[in-house]
PDB file of C-alpha atoms in Angstrom:
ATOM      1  CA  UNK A  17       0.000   0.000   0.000  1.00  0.00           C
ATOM      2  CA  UNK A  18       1.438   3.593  -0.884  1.00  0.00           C
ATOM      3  CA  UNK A  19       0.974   5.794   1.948  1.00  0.00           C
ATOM      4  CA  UNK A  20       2.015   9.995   1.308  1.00  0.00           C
ATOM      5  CA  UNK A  21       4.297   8.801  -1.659  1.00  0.00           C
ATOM      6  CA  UNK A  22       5.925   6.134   0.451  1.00  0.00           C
ATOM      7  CA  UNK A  23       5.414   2.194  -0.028  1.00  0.00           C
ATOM      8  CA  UNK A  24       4.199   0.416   3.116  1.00  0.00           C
ATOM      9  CA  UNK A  25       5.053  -3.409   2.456  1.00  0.00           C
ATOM     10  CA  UNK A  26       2.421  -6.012   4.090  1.00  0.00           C
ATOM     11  CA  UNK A  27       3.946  -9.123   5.116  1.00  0.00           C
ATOM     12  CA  UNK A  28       4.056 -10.795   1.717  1.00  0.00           C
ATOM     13  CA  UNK A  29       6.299  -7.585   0.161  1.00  0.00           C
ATOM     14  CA  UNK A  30       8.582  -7.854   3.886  1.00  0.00           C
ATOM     15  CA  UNK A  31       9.429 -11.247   2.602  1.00  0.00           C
ATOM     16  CA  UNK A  32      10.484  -9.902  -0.686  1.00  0.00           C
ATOM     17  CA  UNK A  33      12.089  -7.023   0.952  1.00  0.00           C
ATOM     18  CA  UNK A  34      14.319  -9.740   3.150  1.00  0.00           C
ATOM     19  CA  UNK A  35      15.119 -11.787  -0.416  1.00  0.00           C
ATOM     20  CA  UNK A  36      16.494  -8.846  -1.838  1.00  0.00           C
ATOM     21  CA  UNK A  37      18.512  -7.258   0.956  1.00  0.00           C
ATOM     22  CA  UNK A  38      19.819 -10.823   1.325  1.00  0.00           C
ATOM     23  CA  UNK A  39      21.379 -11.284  -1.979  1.00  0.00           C
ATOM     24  CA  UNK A  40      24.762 -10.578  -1.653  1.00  0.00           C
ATOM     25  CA  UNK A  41      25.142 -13.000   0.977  1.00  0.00           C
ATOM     26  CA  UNK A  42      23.100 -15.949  -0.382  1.00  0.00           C
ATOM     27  CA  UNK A  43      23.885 -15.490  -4.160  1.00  0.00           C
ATOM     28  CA  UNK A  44      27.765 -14.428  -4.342  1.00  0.00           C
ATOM     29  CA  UNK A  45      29.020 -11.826  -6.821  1.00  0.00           C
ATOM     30  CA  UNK A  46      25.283  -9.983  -6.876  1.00  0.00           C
ATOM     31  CA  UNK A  47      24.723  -7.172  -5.607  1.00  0.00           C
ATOM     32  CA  UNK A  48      21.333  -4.894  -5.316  1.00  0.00           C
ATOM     33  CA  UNK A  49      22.016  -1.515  -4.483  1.00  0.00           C
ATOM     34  CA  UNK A  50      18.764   0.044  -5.342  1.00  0.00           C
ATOM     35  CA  UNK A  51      15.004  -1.646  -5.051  1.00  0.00           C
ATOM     36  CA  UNK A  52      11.719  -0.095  -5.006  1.00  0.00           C
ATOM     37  CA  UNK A  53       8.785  -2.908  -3.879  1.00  0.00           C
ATOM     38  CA  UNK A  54       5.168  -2.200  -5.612  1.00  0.00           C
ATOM     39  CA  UNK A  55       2.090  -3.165  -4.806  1.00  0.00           C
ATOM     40  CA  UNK A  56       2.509  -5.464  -7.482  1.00  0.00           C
ATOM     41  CA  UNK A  57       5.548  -5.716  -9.131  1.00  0.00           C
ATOM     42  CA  UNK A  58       9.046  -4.250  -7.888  1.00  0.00           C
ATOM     43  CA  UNK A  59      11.990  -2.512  -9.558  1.00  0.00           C
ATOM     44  CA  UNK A  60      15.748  -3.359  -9.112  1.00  0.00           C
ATOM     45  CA  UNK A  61      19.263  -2.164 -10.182  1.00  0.00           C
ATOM     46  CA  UNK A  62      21.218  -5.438 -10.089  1.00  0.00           C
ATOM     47  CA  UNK A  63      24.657  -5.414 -10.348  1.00  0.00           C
ATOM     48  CA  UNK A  64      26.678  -8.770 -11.226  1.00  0.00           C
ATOM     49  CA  UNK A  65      30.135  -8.189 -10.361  1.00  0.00           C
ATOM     50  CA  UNK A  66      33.029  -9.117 -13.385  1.00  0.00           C
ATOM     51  CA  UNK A  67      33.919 -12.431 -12.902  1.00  0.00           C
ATOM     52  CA  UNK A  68      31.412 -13.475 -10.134  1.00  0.00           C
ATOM     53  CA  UNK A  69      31.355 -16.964 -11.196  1.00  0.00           C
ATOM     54  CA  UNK A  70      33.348 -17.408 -14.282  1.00  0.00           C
ATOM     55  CA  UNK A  71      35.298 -14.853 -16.884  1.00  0.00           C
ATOM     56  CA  UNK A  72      34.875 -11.601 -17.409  1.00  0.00           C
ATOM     57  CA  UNK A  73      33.198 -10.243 -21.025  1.00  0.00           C
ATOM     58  CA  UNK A  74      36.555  -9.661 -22.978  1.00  0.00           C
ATOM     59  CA  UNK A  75      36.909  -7.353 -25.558  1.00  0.00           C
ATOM     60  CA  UNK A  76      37.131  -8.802 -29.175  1.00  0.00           C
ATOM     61  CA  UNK A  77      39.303  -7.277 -31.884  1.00  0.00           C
ATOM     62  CA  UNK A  78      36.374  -5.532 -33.602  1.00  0.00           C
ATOM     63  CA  UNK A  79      35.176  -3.505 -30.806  1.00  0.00           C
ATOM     64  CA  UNK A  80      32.302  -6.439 -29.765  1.00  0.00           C
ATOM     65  CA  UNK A  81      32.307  -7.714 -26.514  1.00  0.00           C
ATOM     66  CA  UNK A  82      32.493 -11.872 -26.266  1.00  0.00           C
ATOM     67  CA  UNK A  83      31.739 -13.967 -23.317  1.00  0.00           C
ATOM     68  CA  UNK A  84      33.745 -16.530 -22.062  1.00  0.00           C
ATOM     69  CA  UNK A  85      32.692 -19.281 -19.586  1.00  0.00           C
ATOM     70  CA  UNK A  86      29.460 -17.818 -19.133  1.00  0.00           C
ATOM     71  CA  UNK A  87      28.693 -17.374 -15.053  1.00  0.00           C
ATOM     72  CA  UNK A  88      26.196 -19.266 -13.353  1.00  0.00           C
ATOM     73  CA  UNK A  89      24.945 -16.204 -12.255  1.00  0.00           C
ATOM     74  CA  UNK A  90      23.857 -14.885 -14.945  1.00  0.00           C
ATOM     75  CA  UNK A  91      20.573 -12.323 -15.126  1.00  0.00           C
ATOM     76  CA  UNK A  92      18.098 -15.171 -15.688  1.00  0.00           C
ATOM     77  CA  UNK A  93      19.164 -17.739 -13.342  1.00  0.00           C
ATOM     78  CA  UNK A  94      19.181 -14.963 -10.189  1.00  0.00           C
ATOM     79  CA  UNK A  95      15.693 -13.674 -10.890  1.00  0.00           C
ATOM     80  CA  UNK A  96      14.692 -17.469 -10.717  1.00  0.00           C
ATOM     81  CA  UNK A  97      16.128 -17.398  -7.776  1.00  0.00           C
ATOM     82  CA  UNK A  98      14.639 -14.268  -6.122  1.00  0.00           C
ATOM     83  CA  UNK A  99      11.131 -15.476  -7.491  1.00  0.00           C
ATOM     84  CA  UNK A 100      11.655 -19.203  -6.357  1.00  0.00           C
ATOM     85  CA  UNK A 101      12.723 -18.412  -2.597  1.00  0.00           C
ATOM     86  CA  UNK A 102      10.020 -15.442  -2.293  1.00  0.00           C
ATOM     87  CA  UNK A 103       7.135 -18.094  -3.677  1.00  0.00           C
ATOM     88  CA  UNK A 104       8.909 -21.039  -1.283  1.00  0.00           C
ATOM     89  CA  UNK A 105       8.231 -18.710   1.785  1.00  0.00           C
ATOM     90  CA  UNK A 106       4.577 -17.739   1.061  1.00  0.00           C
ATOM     91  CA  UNK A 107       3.725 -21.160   0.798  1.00  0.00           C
ATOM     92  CA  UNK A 108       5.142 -21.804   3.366  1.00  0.00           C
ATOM     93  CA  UNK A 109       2.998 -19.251   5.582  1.00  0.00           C
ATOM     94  CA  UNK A 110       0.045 -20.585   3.503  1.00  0.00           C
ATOM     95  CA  UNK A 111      -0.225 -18.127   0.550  1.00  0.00           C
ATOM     96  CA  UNK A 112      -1.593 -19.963  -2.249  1.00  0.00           C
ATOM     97  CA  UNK A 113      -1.628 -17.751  -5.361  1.00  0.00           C
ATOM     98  CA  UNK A 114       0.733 -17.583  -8.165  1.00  0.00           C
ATOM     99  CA  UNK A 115       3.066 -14.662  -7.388  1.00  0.00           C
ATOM    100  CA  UNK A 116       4.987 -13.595 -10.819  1.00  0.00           C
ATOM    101  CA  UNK A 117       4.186 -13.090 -14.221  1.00  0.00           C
ATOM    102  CA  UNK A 118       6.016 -14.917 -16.583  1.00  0.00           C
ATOM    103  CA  UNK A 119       9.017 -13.135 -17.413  1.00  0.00           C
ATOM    104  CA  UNK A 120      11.093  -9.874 -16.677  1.00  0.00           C
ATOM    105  CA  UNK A 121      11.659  -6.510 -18.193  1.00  0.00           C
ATOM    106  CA  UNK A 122      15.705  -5.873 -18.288  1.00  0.00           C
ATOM    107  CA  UNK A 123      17.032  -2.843 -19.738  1.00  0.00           C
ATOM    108  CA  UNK A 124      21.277  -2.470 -19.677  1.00  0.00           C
ATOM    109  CA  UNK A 125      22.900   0.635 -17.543  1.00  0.00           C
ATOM    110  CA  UNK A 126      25.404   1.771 -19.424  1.00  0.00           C
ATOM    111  CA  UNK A 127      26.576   5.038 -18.063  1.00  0.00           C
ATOM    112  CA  UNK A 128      26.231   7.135 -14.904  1.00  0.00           C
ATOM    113  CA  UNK A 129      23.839   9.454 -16.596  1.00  0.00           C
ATOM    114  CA  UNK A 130      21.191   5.909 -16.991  1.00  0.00           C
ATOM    115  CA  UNK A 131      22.123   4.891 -13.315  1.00  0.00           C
ATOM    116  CA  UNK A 132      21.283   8.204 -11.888  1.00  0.00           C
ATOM    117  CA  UNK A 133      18.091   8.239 -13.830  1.00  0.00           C
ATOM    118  CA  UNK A 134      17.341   4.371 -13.574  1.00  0.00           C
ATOM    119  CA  UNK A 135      17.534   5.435  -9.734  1.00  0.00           C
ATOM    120  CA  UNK A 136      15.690   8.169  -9.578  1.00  0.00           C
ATOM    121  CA  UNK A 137      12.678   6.772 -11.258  1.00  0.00           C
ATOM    122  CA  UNK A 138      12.849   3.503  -9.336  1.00  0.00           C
ATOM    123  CA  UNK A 139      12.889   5.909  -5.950  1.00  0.00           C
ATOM    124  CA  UNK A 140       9.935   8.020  -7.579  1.00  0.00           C
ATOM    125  CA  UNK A 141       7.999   5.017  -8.556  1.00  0.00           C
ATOM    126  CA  UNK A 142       5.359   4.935  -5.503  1.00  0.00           C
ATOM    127  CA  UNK A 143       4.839   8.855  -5.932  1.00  0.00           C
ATOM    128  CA  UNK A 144       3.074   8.020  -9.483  1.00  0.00           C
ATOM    129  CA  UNK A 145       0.434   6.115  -7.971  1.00  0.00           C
TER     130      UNK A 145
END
């Protein structure tokens, strides 16, 4: 519920809330330092740190970037993860409904110019309902 601009998580978004704040110790190399929870759907910055669980991206010859070793972690496999453990512990306190939508909406911060604008609209989010 959004309260004077502010999001006031029920129990359901705490246990999100916990999840997230919890990722850099449960899923190593990841790091979230931003996160806005919604009434139904939430917003992240996600950073995966070079070389969390495999090579870094290495520059090619031609100015491409190539991957090598592919991490575990990669984007996919730690919002599986987030979704998994959040719908584990709802069952678990007897919350029956499916959660999540299918998929995810991902968009690539490239500079500091998107970062301080990918934060400040994740921040502003619950003042545009």
């Amino acid at each position: 519920m959004i309260v004077g601009g502010k999001m006031v998580l029920n129990q359901y978004g705490k246990i999100l809330e916990e999840e997230i704040l919890n990722t850099h110790i449960i899923r190593h190399g990841v790091n979230i330092p931003v996160f806005q929870i919604m009434p139904d759907h939430f917003h992240m910055i996600l950073e995966i740190s070079v070389g969390a669980h495999g090579n870094a991206p290495v520059q090619s010859g031609c100015g491409e970037i190539s991957v090598q070793n592919l991490p575990v972690q990669n984007l996919g496999y730690i919002i599986r993860g987030i979704k998994m453990a959040v719908s584990t512990k709802l069952k678990i306190i007897g919350y029956q409904l499916q959660v999540w939508q299918r998929n995810y909406y991902e968009m690539i911060v490239r500079d500091e110019s998107d970062y301080n604008r990918v934060v400040k609209y994740i921040l502003n989010n619950p003042l545009k309902l």
